[in-house]
mmCIF file of C-alpha atoms and ligand atoms in Angstrom:
data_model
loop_
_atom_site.group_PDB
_atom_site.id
_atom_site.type_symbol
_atom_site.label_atom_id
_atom_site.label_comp_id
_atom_site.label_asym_id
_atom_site.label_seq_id
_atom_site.Cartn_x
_atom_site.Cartn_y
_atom_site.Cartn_z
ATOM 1 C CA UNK H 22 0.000 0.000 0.000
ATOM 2 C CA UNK H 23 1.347 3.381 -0.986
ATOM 3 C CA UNK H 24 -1.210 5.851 0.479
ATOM 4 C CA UNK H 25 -3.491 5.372 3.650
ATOM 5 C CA UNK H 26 -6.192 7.878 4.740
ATOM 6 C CA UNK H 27 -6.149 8.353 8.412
ATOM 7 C CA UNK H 28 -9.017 10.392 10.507
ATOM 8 C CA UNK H 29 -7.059 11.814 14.118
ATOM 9 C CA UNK H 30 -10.013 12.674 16.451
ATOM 10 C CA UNK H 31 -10.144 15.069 18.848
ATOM 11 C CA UNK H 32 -11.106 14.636 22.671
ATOM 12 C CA UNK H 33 -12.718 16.501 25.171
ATOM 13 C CA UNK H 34 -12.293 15.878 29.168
ATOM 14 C CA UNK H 35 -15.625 15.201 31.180
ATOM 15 C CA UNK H 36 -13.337 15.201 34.320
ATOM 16 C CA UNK H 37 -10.061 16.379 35.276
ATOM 17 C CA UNK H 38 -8.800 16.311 38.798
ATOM 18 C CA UNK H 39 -4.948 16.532 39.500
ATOM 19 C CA UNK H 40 -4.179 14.497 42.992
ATOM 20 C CA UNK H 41 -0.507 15.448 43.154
ATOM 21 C CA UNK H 42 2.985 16.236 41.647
ATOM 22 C CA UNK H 43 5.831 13.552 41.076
ATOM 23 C CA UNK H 44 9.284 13.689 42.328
ATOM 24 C CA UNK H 45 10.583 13.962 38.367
ATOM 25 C CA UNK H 46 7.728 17.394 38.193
ATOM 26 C CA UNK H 47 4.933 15.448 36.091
ATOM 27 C CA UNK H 48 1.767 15.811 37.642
ATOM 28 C CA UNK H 49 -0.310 12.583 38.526
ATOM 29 C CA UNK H 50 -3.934 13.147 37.059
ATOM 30 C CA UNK H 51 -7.251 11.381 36.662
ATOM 31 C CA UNK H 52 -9.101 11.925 33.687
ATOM 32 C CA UNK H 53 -12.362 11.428 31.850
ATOM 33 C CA UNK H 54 -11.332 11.035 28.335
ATOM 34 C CA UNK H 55 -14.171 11.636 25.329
ATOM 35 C CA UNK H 56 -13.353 11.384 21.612
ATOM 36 C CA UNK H 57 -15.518 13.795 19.668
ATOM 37 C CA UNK H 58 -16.783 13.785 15.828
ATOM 38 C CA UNK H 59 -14.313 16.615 14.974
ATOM 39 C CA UNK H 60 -11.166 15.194 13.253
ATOM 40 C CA UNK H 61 -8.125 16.547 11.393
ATOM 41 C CA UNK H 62 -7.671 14.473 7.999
ATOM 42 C CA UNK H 63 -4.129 12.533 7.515
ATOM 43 C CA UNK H 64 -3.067 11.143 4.289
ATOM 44 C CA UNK H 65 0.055 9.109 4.222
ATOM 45 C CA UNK H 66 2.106 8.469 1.171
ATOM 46 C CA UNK H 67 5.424 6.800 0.097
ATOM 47 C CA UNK H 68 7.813 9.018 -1.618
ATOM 48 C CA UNK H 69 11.642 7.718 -3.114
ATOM 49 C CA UNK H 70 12.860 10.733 -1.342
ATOM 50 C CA UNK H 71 14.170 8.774 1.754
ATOM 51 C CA UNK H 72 12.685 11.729 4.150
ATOM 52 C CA UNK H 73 10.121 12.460 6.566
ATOM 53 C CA UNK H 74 8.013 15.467 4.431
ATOM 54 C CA UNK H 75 4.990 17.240 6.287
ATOM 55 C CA UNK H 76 2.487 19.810 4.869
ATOM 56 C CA UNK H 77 -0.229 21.387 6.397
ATOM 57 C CA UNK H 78 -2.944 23.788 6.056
ATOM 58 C CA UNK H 79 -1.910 25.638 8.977
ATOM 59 C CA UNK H 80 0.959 27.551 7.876
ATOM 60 C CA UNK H 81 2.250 28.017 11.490
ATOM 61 C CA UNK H 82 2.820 24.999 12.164
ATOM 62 C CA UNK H 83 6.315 23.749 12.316
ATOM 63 C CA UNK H 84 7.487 20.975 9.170
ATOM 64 C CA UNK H 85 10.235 19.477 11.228
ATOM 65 C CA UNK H 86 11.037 17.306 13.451
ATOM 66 C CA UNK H 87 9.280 20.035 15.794
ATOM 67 C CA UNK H 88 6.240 18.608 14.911
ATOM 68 C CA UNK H 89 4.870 16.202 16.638
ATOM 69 C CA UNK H 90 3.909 13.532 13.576
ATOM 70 C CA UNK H 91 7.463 13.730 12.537
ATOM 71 C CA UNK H 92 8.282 12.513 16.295
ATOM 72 C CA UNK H 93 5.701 9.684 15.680
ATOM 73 C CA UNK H 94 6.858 8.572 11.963
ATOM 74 C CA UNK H 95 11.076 8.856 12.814
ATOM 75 C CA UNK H 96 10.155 6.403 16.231
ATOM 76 C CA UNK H 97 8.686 3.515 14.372
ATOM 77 C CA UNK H 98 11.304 4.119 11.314
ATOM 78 C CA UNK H 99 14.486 4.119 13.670
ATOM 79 C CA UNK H 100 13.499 0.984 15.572
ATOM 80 C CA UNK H 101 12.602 -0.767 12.572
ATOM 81 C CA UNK H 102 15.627 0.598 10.206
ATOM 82 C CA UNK H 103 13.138 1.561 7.636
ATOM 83 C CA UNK H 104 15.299 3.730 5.244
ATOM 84 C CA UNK H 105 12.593 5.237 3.010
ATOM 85 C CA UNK H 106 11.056 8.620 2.287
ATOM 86 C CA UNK H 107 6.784 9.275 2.871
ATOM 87 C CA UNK H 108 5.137 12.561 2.649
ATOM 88 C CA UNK H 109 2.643 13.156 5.461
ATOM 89 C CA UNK H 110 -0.306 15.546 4.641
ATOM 90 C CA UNK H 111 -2.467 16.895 8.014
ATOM 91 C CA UNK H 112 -5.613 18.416 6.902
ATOM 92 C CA UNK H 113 -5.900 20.519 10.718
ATOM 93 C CA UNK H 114 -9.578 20.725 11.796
ATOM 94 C CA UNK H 115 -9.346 20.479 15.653
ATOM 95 C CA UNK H 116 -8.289 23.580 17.187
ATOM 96 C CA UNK H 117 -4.739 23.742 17.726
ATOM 97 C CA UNK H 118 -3.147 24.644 21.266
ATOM 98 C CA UNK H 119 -6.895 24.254 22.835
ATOM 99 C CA UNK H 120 -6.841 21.590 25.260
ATOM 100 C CA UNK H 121 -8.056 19.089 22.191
ATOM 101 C CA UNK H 122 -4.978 16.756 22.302
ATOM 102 C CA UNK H 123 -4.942 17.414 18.485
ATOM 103 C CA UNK H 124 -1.136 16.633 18.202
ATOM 104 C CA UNK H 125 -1.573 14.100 19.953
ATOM 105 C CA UNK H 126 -4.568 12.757 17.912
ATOM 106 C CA UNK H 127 -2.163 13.184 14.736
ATOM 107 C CA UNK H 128 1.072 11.812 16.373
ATOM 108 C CA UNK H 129 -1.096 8.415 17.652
ATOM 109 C CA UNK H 130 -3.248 8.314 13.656
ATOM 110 C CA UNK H 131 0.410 8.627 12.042
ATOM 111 C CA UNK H 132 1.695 5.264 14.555
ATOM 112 C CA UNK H 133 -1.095 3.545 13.720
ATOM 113 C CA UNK H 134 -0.530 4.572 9.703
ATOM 114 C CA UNK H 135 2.920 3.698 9.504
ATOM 115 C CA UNK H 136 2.447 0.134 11.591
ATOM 116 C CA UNK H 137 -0.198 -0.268 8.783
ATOM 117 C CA UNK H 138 1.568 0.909 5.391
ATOM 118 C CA UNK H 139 5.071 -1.055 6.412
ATOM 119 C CA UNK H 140 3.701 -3.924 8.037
ATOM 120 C CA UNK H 141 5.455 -3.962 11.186
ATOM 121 C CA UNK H 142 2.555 -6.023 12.721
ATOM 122 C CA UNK H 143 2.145 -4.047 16.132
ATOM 123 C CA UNK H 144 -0.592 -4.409 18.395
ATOM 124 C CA UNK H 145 -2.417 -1.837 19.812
ATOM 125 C CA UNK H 146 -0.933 -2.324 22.829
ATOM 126 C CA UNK H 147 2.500 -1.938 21.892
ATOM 127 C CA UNK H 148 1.249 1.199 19.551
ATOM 128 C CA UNK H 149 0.132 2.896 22.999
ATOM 129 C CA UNK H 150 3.506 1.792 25.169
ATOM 130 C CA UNK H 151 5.403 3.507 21.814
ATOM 131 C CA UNK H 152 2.739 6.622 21.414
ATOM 132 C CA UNK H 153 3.381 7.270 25.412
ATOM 133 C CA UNK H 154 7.732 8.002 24.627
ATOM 134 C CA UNK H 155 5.852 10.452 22.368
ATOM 135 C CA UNK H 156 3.272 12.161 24.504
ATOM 136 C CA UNK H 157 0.982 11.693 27.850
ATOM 137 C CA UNK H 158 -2.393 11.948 25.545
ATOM 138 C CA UNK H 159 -1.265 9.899 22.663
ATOM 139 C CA UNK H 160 -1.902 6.178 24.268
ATOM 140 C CA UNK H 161 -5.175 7.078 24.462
ATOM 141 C CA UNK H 162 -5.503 8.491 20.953
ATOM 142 C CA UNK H 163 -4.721 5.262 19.802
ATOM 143 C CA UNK H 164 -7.386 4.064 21.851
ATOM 144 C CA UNK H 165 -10.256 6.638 21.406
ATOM 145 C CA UNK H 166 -13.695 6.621 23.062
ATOM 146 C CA UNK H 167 -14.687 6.648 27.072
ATOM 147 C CA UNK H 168 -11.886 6.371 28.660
ATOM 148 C CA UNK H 169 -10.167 6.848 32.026
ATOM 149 C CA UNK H 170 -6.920 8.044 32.131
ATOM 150 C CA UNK H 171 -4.990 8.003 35.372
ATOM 151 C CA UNK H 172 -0.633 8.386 36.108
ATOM 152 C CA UNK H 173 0.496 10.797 34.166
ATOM 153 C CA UNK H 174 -2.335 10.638 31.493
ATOM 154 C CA UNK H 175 -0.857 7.552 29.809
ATOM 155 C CA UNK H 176 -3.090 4.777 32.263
ATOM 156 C CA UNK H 177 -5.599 3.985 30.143
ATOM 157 C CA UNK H 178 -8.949 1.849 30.989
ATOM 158 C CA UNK H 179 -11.423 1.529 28.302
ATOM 159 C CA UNK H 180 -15.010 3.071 30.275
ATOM 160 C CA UNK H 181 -18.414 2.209 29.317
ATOM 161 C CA UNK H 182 -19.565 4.276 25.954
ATOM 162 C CA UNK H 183 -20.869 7.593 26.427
ATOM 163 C CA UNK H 184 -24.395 7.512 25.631
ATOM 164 C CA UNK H 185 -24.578 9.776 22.108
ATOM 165 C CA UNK H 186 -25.148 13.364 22.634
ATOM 166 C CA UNK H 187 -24.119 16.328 20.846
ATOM 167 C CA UNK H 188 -21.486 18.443 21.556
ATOM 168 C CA UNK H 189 -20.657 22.241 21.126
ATOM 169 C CA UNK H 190 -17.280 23.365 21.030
ATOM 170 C CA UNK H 191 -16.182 26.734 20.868
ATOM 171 C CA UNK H 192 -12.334 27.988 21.560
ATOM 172 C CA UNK H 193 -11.863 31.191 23.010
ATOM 173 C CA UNK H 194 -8.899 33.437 20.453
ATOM 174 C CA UNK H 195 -6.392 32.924 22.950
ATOM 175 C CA UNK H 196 -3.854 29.978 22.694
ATOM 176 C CA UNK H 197 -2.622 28.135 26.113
ATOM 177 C CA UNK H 198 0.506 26.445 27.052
ATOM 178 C CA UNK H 199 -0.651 23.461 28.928
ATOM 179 C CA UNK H 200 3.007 22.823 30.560
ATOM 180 C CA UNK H 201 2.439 26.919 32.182
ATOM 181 C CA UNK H 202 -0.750 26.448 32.968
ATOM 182 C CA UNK H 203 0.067 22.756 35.241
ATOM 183 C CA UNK H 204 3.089 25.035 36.462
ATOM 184 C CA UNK H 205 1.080 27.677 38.041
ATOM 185 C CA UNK H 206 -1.696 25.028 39.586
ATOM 186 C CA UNK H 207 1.339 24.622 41.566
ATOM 187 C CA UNK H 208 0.871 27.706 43.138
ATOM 188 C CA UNK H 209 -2.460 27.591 44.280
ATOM 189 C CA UNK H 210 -4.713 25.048 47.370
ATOM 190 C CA UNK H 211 -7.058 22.996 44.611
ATOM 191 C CA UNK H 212 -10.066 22.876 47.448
ATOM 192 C CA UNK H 213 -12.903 21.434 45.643
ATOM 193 C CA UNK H 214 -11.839 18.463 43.347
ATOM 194 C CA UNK H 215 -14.500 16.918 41.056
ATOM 195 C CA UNK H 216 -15.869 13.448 41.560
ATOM 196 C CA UNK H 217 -14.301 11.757 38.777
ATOM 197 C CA UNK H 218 -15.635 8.147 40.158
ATOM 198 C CA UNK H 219 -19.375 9.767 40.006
ATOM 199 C CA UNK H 220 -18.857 10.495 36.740
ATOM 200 C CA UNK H 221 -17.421 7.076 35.840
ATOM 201 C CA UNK H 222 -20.371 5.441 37.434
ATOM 202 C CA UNK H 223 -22.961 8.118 35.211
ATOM 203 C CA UNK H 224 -21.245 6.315 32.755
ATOM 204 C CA UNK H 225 -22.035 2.592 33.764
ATOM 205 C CA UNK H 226 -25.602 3.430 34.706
ATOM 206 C CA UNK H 227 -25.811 5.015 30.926
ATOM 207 C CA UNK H 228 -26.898 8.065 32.911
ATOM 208 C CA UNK H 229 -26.063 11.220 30.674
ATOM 209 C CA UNK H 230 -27.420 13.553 33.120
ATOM 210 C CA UNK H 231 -25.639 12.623 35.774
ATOM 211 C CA UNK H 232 -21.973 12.360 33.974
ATOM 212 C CA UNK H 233 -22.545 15.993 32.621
ATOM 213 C CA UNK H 234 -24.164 17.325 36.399
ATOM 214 C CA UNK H 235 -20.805 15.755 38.041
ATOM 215 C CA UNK H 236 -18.122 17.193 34.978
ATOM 216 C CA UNK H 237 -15.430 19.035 37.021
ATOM 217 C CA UNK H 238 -11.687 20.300 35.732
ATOM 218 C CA UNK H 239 -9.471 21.456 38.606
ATOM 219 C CA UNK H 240 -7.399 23.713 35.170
ATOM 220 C CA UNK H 241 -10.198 26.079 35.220
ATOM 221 C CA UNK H 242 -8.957 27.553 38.271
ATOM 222 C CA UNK H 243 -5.794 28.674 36.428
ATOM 223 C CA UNK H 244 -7.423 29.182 32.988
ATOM 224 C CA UNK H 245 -10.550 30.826 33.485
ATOM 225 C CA UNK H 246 -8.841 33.977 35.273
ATOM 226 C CA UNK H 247 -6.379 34.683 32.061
ATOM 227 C CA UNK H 248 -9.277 34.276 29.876
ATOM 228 C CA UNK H 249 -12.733 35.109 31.820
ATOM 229 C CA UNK H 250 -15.039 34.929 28.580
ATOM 230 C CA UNK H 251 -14.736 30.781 29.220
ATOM 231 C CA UNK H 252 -17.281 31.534 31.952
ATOM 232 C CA UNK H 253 -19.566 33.700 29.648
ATOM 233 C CA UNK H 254 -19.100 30.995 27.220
ATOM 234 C CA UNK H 255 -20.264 28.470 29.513
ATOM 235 C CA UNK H 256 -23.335 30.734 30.639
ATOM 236 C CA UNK H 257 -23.987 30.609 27.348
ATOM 237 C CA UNK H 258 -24.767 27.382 26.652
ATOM 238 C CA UNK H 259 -26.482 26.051 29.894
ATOM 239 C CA UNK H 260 -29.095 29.013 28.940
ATOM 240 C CA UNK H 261 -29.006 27.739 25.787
ATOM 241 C CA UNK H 262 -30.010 23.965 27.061
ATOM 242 C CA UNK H 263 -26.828 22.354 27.501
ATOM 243 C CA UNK H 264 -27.179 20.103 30.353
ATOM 244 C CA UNK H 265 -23.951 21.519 31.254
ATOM 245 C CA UNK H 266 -20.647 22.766 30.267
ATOM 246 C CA UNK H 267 -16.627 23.167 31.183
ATOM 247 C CA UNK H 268 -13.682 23.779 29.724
ATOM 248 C CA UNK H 269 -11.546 21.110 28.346
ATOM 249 C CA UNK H 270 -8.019 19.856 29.256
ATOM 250 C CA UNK H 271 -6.191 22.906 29.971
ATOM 251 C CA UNK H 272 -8.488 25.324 27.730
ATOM 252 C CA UNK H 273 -9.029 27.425 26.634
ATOM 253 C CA UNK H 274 -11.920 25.327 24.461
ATOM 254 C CA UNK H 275 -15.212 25.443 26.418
ATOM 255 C CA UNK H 276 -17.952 22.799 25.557
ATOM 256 C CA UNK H 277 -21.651 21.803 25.994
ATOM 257 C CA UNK H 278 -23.695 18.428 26.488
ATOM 258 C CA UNK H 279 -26.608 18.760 24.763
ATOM 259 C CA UNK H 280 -29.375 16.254 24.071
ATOM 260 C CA UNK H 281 -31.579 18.699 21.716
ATOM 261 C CA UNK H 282 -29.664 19.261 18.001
ATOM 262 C CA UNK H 283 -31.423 22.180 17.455
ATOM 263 C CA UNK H 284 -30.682 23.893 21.041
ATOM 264 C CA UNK H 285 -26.793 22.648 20.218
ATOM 265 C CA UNK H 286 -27.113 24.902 16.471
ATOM 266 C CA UNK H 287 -29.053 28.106 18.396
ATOM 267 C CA UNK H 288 -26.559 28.670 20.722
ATOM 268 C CA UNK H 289 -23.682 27.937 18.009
ATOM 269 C CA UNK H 290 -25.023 31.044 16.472
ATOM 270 C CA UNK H 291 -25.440 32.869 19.918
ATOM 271 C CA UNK H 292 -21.872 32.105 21.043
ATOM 272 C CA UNK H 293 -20.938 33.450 17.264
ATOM 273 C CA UNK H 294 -23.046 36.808 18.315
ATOM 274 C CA UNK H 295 -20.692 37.330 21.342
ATOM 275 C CA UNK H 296 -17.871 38.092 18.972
ATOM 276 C CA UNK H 297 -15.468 36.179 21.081
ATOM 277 C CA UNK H 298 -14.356 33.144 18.219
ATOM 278 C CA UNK H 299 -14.726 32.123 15.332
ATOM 279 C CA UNK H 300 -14.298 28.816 16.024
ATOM 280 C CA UNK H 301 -17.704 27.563 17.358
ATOM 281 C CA UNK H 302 -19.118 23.828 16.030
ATOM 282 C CA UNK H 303 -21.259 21.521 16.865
ATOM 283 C CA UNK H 304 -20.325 17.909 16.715
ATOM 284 C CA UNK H 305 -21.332 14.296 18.268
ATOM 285 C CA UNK H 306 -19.583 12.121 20.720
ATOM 286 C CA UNK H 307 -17.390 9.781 19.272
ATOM 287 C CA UNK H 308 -17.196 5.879 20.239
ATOM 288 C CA UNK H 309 -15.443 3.676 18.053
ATOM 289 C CA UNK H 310 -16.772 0.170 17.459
ATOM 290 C CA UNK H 311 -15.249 -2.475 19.213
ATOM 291 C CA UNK H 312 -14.628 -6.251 18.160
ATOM 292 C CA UNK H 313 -16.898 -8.549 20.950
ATOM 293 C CA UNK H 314 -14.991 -8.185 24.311
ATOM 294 C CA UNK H 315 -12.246 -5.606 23.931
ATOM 295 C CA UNK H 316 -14.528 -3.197 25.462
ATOM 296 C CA UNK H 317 -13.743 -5.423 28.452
ATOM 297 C CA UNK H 318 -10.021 -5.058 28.311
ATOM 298 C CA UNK H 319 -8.556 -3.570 31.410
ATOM 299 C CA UNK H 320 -5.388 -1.218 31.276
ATOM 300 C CA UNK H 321 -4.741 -1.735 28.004
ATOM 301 C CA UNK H 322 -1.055 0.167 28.586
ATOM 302 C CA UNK H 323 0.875 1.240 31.384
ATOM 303 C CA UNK H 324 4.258 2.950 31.466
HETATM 304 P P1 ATP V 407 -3.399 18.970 24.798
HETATM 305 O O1 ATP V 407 -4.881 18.863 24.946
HETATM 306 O O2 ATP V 407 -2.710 17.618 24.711
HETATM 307 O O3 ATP V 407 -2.766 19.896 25.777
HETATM 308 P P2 ATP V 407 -3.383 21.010 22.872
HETATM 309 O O4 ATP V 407 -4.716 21.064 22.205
HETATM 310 O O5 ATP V 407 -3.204 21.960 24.009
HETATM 311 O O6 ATP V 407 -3.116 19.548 23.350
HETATM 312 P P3 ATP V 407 -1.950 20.791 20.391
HETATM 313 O O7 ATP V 407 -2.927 21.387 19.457
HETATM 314 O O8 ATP V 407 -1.850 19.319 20.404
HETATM 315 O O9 ATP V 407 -2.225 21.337 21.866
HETATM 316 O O10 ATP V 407 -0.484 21.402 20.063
HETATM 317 C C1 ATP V 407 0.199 22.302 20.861
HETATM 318 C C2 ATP V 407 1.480 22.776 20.192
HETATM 319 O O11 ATP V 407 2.176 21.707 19.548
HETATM 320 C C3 ATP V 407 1.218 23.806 19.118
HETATM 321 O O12 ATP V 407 1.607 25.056 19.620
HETATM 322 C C4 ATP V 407 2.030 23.386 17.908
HETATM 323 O O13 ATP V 407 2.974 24.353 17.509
HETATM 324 C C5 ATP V 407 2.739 22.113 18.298
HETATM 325 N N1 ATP V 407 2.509 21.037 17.300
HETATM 326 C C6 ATP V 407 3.419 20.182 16.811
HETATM 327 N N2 ATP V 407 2.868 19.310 15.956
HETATM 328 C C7 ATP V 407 1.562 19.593 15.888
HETATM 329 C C8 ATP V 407 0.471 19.023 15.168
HETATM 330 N N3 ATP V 407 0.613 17.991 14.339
HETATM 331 N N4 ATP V 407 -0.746 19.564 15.371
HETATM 332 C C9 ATP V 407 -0.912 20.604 16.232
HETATM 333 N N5 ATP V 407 0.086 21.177 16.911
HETATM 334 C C10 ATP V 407 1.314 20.688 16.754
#
């Protein structure tokens, strides 16, 4: 095969509570992990130039090894001596620097593509174990779905499906440094920690309801006060009928659960009104389908 077409989906996090920092400075984390409908596009192609060659739509985005698919591509070439060229093309879609794991997404799309297009015959498993030397989030963009994520991010437990819903994204034009923002959290007493275990019960009971009434991220302590329209953003769309709504990994993206479609598109246009973004959609939840019983897999990777 000479060309593969990949789709890199973005997540969202329906809980994020950090419980402490590690001797080597990473902080230890428990997630809720949820892959949305909103995906950059990859294509993957062979070239006889005997180099790694990246375009993009974005045009600040970096070509070289400074991105993070060319990490992903020269990790499985290296180990496996492969000595030839392939020019990677990343059709960006998810907001970039938003708390969307969208390099991640494309770093753990690209593993998956070059496993595929050379035939190295990895498993999923050892795809996660590489995508983790990579990046915290990309073991469980190979993975995708509900999913818990504990360590440093890259303890991942497949959770029971989210039921379907609809989700509206909208990033704030202001672009966070995750590693700054986990820096100052540092600084401050985290006194009210969400109840990530609620949600992951909300979850098994299929209860939508309560998994969005018990969403909590400890970030938006340190987010929301260097960019206060999240909260008007989030005001927003619980008048608008979301059942609720937070910001995502370390923002500045804000989203909403909503059950309605047409409540979801209404407030699209009344978050557009507020002049804040440009970047406002509305999307679905996004659960890939599993083969009978891998669902039912327990930590599929650990570090
Ligand atoms: P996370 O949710 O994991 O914190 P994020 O949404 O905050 O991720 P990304 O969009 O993944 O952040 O990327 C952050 C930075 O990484 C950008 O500033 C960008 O320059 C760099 N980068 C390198 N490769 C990529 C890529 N393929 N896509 C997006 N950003 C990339």
């Amino acid at each position: 095969m000479d060309k593969l077409f990949l789709k890199a989906y973005g997540k969202l996090n329906l809980g994020l509570d950090v419980l402490g920092i590690r001797e080597d400075g990473y902080h230890e984390v428990k997630m809720v992990m949820q892959s949305v409908n909103l995906y950059d596009g990859i294509e993957i192609e062979k070239t006889d130039k005997k180099d790694i060659e990246i375009e993009t739509n974005l045009y600040y985005l970096p070509l070289n090894e400074n991105n993070i698919v060319y990490k992903a591509t020269k990790l499985l070439f290296d180990e496996f001596g492969i000595n030839e060229g392939v020019k990677i093309k990343l059709d960006k879609r998810i907001p970039v620097a938003a708390g969307m794991a969208g390099g991640s997404a494309d770093a753990a799309a690209v593993l998956r593509g070059i496993n595929k297009m050379f035939n190295l015959g990895l498993k999923r498993n050892d795809l996660m174990e590489r995508g983790g030397k990579i990046g915290a989030d990309v073991p469980y963009c190979i993975l995708n779905g509900t999913a818990l994520a504990t360590g440093i991010g890259e303890k991942i437990e497949p959770l029971t499906d989210i039921e379907e819903c609809y989700i509206l994204l909208a990033k704030p034009n202001v672009n966070i440094s995750t590693k700054s923002i986990y820096t100052e959290l540092d600084e401050i007493e985290i006194k009210n920690h969400p109840d990530i275990d609620l949600i992951v019960s909300g979850l098994k009971e299929k209860n939508l309801r309560k998994v969005a009434l018990n969403m909590g991220n400890v970030l938006e302590l340190v987010t929301i006060p260097k960019c206060p329209v999240i909260t008007d953003i989030k005001k927003k769309m619980i008048d608008g009928g979301a059942i609720n709504s937070m910001m995502s990994g370390s923002g500045p993206t804000v989203f909403g659960i909503f059950e309605n479609e047409e409540d979801a598109y209404q407030t699209k246009k009344d978050i557009m009104d507020m002049q804040c973004t440009n970047l406002v959609y509305v999307t679905k939840t996004f659960n890939p389908k599993r083969r009978n019983g891998e669902k039912n897999v327990k930590t599929c990777y650990e570090k």
